[in-house]
Coordinates of N, CA and C in Angstrom, one line a residue:
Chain A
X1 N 2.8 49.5 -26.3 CA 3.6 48.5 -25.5 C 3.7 49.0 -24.1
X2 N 3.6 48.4 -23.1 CA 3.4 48.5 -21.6 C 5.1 48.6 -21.2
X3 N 5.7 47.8 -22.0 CA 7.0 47.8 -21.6 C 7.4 46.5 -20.6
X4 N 7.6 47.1 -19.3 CA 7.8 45.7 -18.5 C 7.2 46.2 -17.4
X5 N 6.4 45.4 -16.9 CA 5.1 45.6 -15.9 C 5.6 44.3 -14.7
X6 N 5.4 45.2 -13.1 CA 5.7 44.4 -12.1 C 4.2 44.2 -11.2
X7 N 3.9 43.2 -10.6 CA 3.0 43.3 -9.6 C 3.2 42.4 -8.3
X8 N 2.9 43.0 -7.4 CA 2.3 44.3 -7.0 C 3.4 45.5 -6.8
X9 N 2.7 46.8 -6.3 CA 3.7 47.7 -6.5 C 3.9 47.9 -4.8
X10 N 3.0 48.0 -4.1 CA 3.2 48.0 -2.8 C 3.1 46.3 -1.9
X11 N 3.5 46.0 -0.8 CA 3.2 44.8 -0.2 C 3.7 44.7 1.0
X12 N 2.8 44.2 2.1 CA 3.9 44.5 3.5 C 3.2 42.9 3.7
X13 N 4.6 42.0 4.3 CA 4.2 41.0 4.6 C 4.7 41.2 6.2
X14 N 4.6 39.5 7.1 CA 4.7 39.1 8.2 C 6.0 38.1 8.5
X15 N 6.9 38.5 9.1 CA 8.1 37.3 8.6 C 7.4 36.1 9.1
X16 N 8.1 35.4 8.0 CA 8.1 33.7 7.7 C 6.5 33.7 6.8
X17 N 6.0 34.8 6.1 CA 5.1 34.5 5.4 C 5.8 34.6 3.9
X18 N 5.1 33.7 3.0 CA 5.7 33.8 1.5 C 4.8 34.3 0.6
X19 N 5.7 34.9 -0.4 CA 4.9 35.8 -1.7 C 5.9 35.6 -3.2
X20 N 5.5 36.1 -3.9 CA 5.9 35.6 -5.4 C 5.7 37.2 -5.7
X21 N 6.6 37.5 -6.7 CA 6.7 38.9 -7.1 C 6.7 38.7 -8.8
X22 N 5.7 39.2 -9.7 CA 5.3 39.3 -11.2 C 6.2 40.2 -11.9
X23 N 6.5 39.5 -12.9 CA 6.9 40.0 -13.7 C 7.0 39.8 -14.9
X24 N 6.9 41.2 -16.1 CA 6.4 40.3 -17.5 C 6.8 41.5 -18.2
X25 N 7.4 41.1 -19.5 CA 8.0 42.5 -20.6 C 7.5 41.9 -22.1
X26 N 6.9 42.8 -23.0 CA 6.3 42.6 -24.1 C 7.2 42.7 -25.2
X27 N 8.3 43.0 -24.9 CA 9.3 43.5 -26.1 C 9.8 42.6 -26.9
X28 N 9.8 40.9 -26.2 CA 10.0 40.0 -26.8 C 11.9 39.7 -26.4
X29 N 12.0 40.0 -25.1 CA 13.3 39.9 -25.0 C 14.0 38.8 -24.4
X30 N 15.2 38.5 -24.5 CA 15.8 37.7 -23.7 C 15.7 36.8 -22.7
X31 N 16.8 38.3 -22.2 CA 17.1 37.9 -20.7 C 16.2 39.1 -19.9
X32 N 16.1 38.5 -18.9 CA 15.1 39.0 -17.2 C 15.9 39.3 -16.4
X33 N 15.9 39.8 -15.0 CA 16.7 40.3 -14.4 C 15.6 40.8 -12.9
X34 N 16.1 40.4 -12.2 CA 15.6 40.6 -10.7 C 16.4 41.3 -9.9
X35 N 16.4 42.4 -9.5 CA 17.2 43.3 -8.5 C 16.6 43.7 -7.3
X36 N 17.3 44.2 -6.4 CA 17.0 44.7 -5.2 C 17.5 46.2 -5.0
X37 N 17.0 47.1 -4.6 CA 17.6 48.5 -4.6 C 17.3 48.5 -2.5
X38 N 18.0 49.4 -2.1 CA 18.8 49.5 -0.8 C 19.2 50.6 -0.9
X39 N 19.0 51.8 0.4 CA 19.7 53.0 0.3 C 21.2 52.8 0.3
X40 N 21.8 53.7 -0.2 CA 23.2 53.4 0.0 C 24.1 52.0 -1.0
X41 N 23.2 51.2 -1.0 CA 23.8 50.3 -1.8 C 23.4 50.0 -2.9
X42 N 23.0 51.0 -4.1 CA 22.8 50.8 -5.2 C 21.7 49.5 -5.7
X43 N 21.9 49.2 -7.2 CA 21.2 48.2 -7.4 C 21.9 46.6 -7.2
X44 N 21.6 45.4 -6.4 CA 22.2 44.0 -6.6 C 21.3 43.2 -7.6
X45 N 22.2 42.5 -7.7 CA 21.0 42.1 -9.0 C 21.2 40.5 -7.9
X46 N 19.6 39.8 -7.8 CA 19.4 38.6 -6.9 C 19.7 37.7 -7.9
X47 N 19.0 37.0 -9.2 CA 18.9 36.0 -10.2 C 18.8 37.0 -11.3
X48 N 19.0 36.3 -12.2 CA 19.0 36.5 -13.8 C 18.2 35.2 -14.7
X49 N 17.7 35.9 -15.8 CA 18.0 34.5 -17.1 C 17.9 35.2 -18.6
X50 N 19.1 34.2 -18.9 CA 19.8 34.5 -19.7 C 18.9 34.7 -20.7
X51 N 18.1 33.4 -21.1 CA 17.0 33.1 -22.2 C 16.1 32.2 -21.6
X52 N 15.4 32.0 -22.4 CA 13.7 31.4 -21.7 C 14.6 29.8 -21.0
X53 N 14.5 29.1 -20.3 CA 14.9 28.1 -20.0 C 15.7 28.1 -19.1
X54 N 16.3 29.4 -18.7 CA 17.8 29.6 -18.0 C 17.5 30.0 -16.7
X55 N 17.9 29.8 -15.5 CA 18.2 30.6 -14.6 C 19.7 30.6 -13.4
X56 N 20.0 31.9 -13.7 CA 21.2 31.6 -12.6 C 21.7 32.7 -11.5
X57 N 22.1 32.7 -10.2 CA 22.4 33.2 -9.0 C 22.8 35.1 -9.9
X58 N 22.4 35.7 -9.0 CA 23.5 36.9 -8.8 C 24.0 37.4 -7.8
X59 N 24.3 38.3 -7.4 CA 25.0 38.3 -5.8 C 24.5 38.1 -5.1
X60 N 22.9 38.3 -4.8 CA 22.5 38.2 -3.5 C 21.5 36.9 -3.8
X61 N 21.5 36.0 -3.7 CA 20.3 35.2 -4.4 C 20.0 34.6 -3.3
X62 N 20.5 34.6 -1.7 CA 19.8 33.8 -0.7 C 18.6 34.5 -0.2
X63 N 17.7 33.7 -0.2 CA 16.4 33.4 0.6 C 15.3 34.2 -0.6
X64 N 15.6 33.7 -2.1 CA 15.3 34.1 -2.9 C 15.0 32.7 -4.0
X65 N 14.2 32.5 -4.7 CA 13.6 31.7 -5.9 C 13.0 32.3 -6.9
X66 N 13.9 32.0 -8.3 CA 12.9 32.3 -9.4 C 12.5 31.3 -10.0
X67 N 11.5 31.8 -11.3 CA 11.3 30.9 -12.5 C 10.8 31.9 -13.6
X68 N 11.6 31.0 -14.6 CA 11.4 31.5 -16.0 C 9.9 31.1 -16.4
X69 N 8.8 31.4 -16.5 CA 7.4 30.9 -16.7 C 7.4 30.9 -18.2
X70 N 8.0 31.8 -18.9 CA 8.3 31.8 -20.6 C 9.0 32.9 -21.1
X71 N 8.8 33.0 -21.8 CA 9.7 34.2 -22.6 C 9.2 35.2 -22.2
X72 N 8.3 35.5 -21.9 CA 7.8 37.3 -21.2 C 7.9 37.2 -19.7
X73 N 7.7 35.9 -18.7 CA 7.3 36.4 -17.5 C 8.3 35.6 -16.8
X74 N 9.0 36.5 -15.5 CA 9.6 35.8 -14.2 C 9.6 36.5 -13.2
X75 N 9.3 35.4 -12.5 CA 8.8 35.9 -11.2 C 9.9 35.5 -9.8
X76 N 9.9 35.8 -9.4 CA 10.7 36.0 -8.1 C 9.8 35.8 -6.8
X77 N 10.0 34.6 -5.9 CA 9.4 34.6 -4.9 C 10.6 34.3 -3.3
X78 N 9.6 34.5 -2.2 CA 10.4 35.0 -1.3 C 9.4 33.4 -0.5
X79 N 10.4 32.3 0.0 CA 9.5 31.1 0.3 C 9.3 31.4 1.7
X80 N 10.1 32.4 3.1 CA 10.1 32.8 4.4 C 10.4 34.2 4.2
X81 N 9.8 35.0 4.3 CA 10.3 36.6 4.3 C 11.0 36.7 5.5
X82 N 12.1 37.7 5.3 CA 12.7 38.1 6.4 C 12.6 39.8 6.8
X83 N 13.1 40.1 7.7 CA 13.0 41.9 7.8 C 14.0 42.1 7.2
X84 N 15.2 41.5 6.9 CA 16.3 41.7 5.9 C 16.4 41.6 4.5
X85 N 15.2 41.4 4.0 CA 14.6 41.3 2.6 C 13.3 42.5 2.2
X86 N 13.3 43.4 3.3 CA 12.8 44.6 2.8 C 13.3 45.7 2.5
X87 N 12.9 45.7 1.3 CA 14.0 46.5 -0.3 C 12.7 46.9 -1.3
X88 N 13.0 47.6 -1.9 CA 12.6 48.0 -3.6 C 13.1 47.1 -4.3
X89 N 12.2 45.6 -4.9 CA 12.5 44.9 -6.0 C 12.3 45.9 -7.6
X90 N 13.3 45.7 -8.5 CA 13.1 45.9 -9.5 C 13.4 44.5 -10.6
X91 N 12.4 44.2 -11.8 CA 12.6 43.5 -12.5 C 12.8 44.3 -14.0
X92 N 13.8 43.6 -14.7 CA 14.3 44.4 -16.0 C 14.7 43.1 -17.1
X93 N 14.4 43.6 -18.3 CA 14.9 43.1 -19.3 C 15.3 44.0 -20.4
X94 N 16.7 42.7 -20.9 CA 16.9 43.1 -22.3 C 17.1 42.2 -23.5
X95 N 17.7 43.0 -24.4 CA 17.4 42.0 -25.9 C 18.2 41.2 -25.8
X96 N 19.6 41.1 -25.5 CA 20.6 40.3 -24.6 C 21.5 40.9 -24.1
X97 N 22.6 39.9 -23.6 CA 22.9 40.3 -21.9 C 23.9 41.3 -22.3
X98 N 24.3 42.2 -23.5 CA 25.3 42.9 -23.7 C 24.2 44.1 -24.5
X99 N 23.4 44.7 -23.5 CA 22.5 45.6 -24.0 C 21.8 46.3 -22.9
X100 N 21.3 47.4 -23.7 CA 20.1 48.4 -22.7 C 19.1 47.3 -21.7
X101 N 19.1 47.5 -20.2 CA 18.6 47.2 -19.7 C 16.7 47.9 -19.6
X102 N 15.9 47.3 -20.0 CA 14.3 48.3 -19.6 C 14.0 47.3 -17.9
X103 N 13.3 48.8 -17.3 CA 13.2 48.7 -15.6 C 12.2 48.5 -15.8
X104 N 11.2 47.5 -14.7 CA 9.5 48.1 -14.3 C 9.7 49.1 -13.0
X105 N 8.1 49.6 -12.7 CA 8.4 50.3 -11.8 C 9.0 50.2 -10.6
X106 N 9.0 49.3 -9.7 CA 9.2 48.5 -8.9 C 8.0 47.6 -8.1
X107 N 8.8 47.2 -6.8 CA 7.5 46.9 -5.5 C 8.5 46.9 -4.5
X108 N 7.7 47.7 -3.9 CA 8.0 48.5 -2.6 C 7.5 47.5 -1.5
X109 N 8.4 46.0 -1.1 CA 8.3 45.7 0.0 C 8.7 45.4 1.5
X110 N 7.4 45.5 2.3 CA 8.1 45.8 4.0 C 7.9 44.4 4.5
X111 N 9.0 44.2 5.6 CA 8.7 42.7 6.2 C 8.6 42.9 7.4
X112 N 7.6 43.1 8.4 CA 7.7 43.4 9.4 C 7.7 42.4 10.4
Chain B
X1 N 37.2 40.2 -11.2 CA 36.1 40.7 -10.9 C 35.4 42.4 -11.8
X2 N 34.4 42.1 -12.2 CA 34.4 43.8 -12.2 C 33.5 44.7 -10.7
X3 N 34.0 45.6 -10.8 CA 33.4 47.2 -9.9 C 33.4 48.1 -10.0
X4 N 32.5 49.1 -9.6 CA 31.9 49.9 -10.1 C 32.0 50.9 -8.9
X5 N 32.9 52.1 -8.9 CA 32.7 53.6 -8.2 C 32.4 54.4 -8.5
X6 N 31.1 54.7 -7.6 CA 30.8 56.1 -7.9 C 31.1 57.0 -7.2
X7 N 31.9 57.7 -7.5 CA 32.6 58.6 -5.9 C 32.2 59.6 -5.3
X8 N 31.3 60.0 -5.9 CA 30.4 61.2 -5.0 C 29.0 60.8 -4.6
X9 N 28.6 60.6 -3.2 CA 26.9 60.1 -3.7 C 26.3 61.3 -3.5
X10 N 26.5 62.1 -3.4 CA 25.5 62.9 -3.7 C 26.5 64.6 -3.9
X11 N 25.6 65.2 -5.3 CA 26.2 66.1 -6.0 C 25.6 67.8 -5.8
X12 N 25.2 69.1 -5.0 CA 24.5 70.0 -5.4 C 24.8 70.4 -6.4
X13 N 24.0 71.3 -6.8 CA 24.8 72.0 -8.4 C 23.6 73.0 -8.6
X14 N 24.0 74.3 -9.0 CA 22.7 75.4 -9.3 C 22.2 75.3 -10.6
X15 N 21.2 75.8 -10.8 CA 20.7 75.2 -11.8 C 21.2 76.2 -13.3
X16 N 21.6 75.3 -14.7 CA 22.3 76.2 -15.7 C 23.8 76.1 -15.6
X17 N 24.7 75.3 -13.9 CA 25.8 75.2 -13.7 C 26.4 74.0 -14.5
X18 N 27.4 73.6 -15.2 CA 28.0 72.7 -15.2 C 28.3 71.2 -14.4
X19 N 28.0 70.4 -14.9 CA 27.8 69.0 -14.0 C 28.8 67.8 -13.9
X20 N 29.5 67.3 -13.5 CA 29.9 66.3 -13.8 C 30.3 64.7 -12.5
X21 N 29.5 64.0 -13.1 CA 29.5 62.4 -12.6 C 30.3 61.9 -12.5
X22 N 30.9 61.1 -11.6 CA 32.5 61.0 -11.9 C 31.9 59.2 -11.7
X23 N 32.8 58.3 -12.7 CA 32.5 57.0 -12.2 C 33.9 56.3 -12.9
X24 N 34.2 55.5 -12.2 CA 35.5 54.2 -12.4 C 35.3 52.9 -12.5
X25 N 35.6 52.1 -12.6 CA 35.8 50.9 -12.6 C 36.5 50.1 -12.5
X26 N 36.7 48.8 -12.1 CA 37.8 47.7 -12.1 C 37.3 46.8 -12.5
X27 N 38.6 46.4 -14.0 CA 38.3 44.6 -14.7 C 39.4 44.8 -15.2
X28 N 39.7 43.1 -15.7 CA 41.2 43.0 -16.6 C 40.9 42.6 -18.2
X29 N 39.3 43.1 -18.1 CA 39.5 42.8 -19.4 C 38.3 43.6 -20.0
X30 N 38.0 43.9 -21.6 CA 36.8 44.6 -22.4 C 35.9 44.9 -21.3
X31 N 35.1 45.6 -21.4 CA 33.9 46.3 -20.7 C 33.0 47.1 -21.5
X32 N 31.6 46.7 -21.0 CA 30.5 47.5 -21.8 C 30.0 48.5 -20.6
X33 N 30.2 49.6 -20.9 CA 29.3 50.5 -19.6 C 28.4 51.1 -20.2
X34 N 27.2 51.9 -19.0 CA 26.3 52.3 -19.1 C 25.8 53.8 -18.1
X35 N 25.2 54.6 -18.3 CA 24.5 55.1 -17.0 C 23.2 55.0 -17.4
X36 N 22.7 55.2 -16.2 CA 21.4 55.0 -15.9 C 21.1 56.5 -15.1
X37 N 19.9 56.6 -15.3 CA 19.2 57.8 -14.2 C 17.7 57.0 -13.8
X38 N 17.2 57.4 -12.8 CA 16.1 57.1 -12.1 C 15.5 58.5 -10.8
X39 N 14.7 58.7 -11.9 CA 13.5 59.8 -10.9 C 12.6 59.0 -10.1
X40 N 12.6 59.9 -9.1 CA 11.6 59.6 -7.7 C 10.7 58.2 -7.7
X41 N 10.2 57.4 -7.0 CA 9.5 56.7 -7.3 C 9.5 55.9 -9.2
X42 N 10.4 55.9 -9.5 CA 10.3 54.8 -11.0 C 11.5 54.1 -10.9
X43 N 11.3 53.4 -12.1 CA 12.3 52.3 -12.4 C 13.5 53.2 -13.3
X44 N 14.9 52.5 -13.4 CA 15.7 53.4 -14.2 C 15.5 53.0 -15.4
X45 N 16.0 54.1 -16.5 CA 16.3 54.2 -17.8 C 17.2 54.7 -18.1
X46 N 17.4 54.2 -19.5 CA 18.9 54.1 -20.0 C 19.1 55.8 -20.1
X47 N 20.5 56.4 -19.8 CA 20.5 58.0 -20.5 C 21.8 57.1 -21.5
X48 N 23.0 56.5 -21.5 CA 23.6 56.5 -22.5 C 24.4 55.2 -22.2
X49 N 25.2 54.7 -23.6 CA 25.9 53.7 -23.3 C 27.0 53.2 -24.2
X50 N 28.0 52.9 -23.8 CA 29.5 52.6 -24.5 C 29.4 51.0 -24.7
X51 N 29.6 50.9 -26.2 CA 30.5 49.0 -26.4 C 31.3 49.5 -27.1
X52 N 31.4 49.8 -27.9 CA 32.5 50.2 -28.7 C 32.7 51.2 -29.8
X53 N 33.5 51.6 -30.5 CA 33.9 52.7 -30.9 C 34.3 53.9 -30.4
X54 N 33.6 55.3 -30.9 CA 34.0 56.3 -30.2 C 34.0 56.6 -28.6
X55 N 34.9 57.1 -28.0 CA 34.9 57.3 -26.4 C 34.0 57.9 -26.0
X56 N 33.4 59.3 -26.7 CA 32.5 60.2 -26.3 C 31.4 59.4 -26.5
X57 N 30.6 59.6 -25.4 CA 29.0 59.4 -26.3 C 28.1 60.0 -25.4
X58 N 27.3 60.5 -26.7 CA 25.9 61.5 -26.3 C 24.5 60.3 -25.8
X59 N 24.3 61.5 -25.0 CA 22.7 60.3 -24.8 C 21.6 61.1 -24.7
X60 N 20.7 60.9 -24.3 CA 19.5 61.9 -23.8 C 19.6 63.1 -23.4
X61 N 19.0 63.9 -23.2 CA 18.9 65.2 -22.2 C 19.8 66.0 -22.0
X62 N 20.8 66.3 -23.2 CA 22.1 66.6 -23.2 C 23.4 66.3 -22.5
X63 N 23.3 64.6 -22.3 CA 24.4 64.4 -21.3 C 25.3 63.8 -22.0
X64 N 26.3 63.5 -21.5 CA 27.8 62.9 -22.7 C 28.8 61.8 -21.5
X65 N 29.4 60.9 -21.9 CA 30.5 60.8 -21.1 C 31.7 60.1 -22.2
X66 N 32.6 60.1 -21.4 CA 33.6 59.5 -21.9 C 34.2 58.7 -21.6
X67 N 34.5 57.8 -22.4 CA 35.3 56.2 -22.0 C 36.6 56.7 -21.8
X68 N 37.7 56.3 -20.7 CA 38.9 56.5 -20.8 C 39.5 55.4 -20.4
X69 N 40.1 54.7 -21.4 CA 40.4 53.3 -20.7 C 41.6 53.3 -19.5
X70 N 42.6 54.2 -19.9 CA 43.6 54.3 -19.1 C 43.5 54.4 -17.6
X71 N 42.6 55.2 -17.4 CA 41.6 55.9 -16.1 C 40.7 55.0 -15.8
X72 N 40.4 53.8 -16.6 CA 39.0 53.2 -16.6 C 38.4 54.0 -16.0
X73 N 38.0 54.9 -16.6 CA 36.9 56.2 -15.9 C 35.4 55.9 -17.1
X74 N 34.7 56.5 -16.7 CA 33.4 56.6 -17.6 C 32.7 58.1 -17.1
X75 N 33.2 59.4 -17.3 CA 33.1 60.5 -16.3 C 31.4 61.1 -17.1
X76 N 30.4 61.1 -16.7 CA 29.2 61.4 -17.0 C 29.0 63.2 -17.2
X77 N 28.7 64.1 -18.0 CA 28.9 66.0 -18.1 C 27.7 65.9 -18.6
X78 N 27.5 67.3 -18.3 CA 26.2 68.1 -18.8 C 26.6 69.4 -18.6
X79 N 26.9 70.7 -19.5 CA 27.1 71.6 -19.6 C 26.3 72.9 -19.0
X80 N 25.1 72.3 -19.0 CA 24.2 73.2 -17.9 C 22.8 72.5 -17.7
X81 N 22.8 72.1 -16.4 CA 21.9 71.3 -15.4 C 20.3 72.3 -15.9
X82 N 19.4 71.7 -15.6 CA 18.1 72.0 -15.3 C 17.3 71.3 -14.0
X83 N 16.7 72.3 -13.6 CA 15.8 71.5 -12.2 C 15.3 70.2 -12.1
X84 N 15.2 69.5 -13.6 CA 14.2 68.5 -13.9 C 15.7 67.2 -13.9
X85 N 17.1 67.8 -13.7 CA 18.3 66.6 -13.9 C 17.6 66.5 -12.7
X86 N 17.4 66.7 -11.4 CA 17.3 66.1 -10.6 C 17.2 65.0 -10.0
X87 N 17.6 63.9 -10.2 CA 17.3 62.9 -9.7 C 18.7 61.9 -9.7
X88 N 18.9 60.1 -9.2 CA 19.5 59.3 -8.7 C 20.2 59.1 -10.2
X89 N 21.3 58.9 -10.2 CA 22.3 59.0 -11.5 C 23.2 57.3 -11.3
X90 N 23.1 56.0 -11.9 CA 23.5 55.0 -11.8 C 24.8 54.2 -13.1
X91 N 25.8 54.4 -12.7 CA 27.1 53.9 -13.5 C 27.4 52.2 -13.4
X92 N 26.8 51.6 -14.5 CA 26.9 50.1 -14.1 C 28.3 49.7 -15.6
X93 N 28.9 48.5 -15.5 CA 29.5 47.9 -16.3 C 29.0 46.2 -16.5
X94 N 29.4 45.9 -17.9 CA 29.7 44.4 -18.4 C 31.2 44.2 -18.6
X95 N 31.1 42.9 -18.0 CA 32.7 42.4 -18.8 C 32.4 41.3 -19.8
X96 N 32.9 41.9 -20.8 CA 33.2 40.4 -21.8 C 33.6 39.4 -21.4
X97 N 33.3 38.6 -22.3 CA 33.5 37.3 -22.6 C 33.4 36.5 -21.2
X98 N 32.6 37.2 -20.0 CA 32.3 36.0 -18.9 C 30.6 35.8 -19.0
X99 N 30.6 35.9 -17.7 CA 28.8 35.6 -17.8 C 27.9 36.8 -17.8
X100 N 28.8 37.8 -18.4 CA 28.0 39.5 -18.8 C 26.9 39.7 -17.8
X101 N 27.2 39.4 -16.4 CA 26.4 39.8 -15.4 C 26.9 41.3 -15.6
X102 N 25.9 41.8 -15.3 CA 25.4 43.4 -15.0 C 25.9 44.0 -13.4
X103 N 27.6 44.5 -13.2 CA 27.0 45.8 -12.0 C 26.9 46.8 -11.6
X104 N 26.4 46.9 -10.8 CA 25.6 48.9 -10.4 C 26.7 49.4 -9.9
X105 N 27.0 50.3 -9.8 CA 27.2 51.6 -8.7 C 26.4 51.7 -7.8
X106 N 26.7 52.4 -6.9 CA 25.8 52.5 -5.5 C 25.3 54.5 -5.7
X107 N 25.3 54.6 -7.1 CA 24.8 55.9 -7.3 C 25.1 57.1 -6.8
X108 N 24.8 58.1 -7.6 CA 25.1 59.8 -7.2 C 23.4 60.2 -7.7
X109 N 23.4 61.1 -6.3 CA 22.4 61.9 -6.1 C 22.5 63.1 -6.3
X110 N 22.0 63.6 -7.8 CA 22.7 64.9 -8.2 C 21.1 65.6 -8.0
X111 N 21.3 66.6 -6.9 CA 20.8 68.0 -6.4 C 21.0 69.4 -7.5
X112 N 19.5 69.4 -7.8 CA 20.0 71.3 -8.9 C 19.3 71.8 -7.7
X113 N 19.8 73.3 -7.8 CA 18.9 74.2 -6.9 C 18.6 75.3 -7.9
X114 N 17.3 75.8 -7.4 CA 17.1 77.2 -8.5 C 17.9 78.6 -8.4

């Protein structure tokens, strides 16, 4: 099992250019989970879904879009990148929403 | 609302010394907590986690913490550090019966030295 696999792992974009961020877990789970990591400010979580069909806001969810593609894959896309949106995305799932969360590695992106 | 303190962000400690995580929270109601660790460059993983029953709980790597509801504390121990604890240490909570959104802590950076 791969577990939960993100791509890409690095990416530097050009503000006001747009990108989609992959994401997919084999374990057969749930809910998804899109985060942003920030020195100093821990993990935010941007969007969630609950179960295949679902998606809803988390703290930070402006200038941010997901979609549920199916039960293994969501992706997170950025439709104008900003220099304010350069962070360590992490995507995670679990079995459901009162459970062990599994991390991918991340992606490490810059908006310059 | 829930939240999540972690009150030290960053921890030294020699290595073989005694450790301890300190994390709190605020809700008015059930809570499921967690910690998390995360080494260099990766994604985190679970070291242990409370829904219910016993306060104490063991997890990986010899680490333990305790639920204290009164304190809403969740205080993370390790009786003797190794060079390899090294790394970003993350205290999140659920609240029941809302929309069991997931929050972090803003993390402890626990330092072993040799």
């Amino acid at each position: 099992n791969a577990g939960v696999t993100q791509t890409p792992k690095f990416q530097v974009l050009k503000t006001g250019q747009s990108m989609t961020l992959q994401c997919a877990q084999d374990m057969n789970h749930n809910s998804m989970y899109w985060y942003r990591q920030d020195p100093g400010m821990g993990l935010r979580l941007i969007y969630y879904s609950a179960s295949e069909g679902t998606t809803d806001k988390g703290e930070v969810p402006n200038g941010y879009n997901v979609s549920r593609l199916n039960k293994r894959e969501f992706s997170l896309r950025l439709e104008s990148a900003a220099p304010s949106q350069t962070s360590v995305y992490f995507c995670a799932s679990s079995e459901d929403r009162v459970d062990t969360q599994y991390f991918g590695p991340g992606t490490r992106l810059t908006v310059l | 609302a829930q939240s999540v303190t972690q009150l030290d962000s960053q921890v030294p400690v020699f290595e073989e010394a005694p450790v301890e995580l300190r994390c709190n929270y605020s809700s008015s109601v059930s809570v499921y907590l967690f910690w998390y660790v995360q080494y260099p460059n990766q994604g985190l993983q679970l070291l242990l986690k409370y829904l219910s029953g016993s306060t104490l709980v063991k997890g990986i790597n010899g680490f333990e913490a305790e639920f204290n509801k009164s304190q809403t504390s969740f205080h993370l121990r390790k009786p003797s550090v190794h060079i390899s604890d090294t790394a970003e240490y993350f205290c999140a909570v659920i609240e029941s019966g809302g929309s069991y959104i997931p929050t972090f802590g803003r993390g402890t950076s626990l330092i072993v030295h040799p």
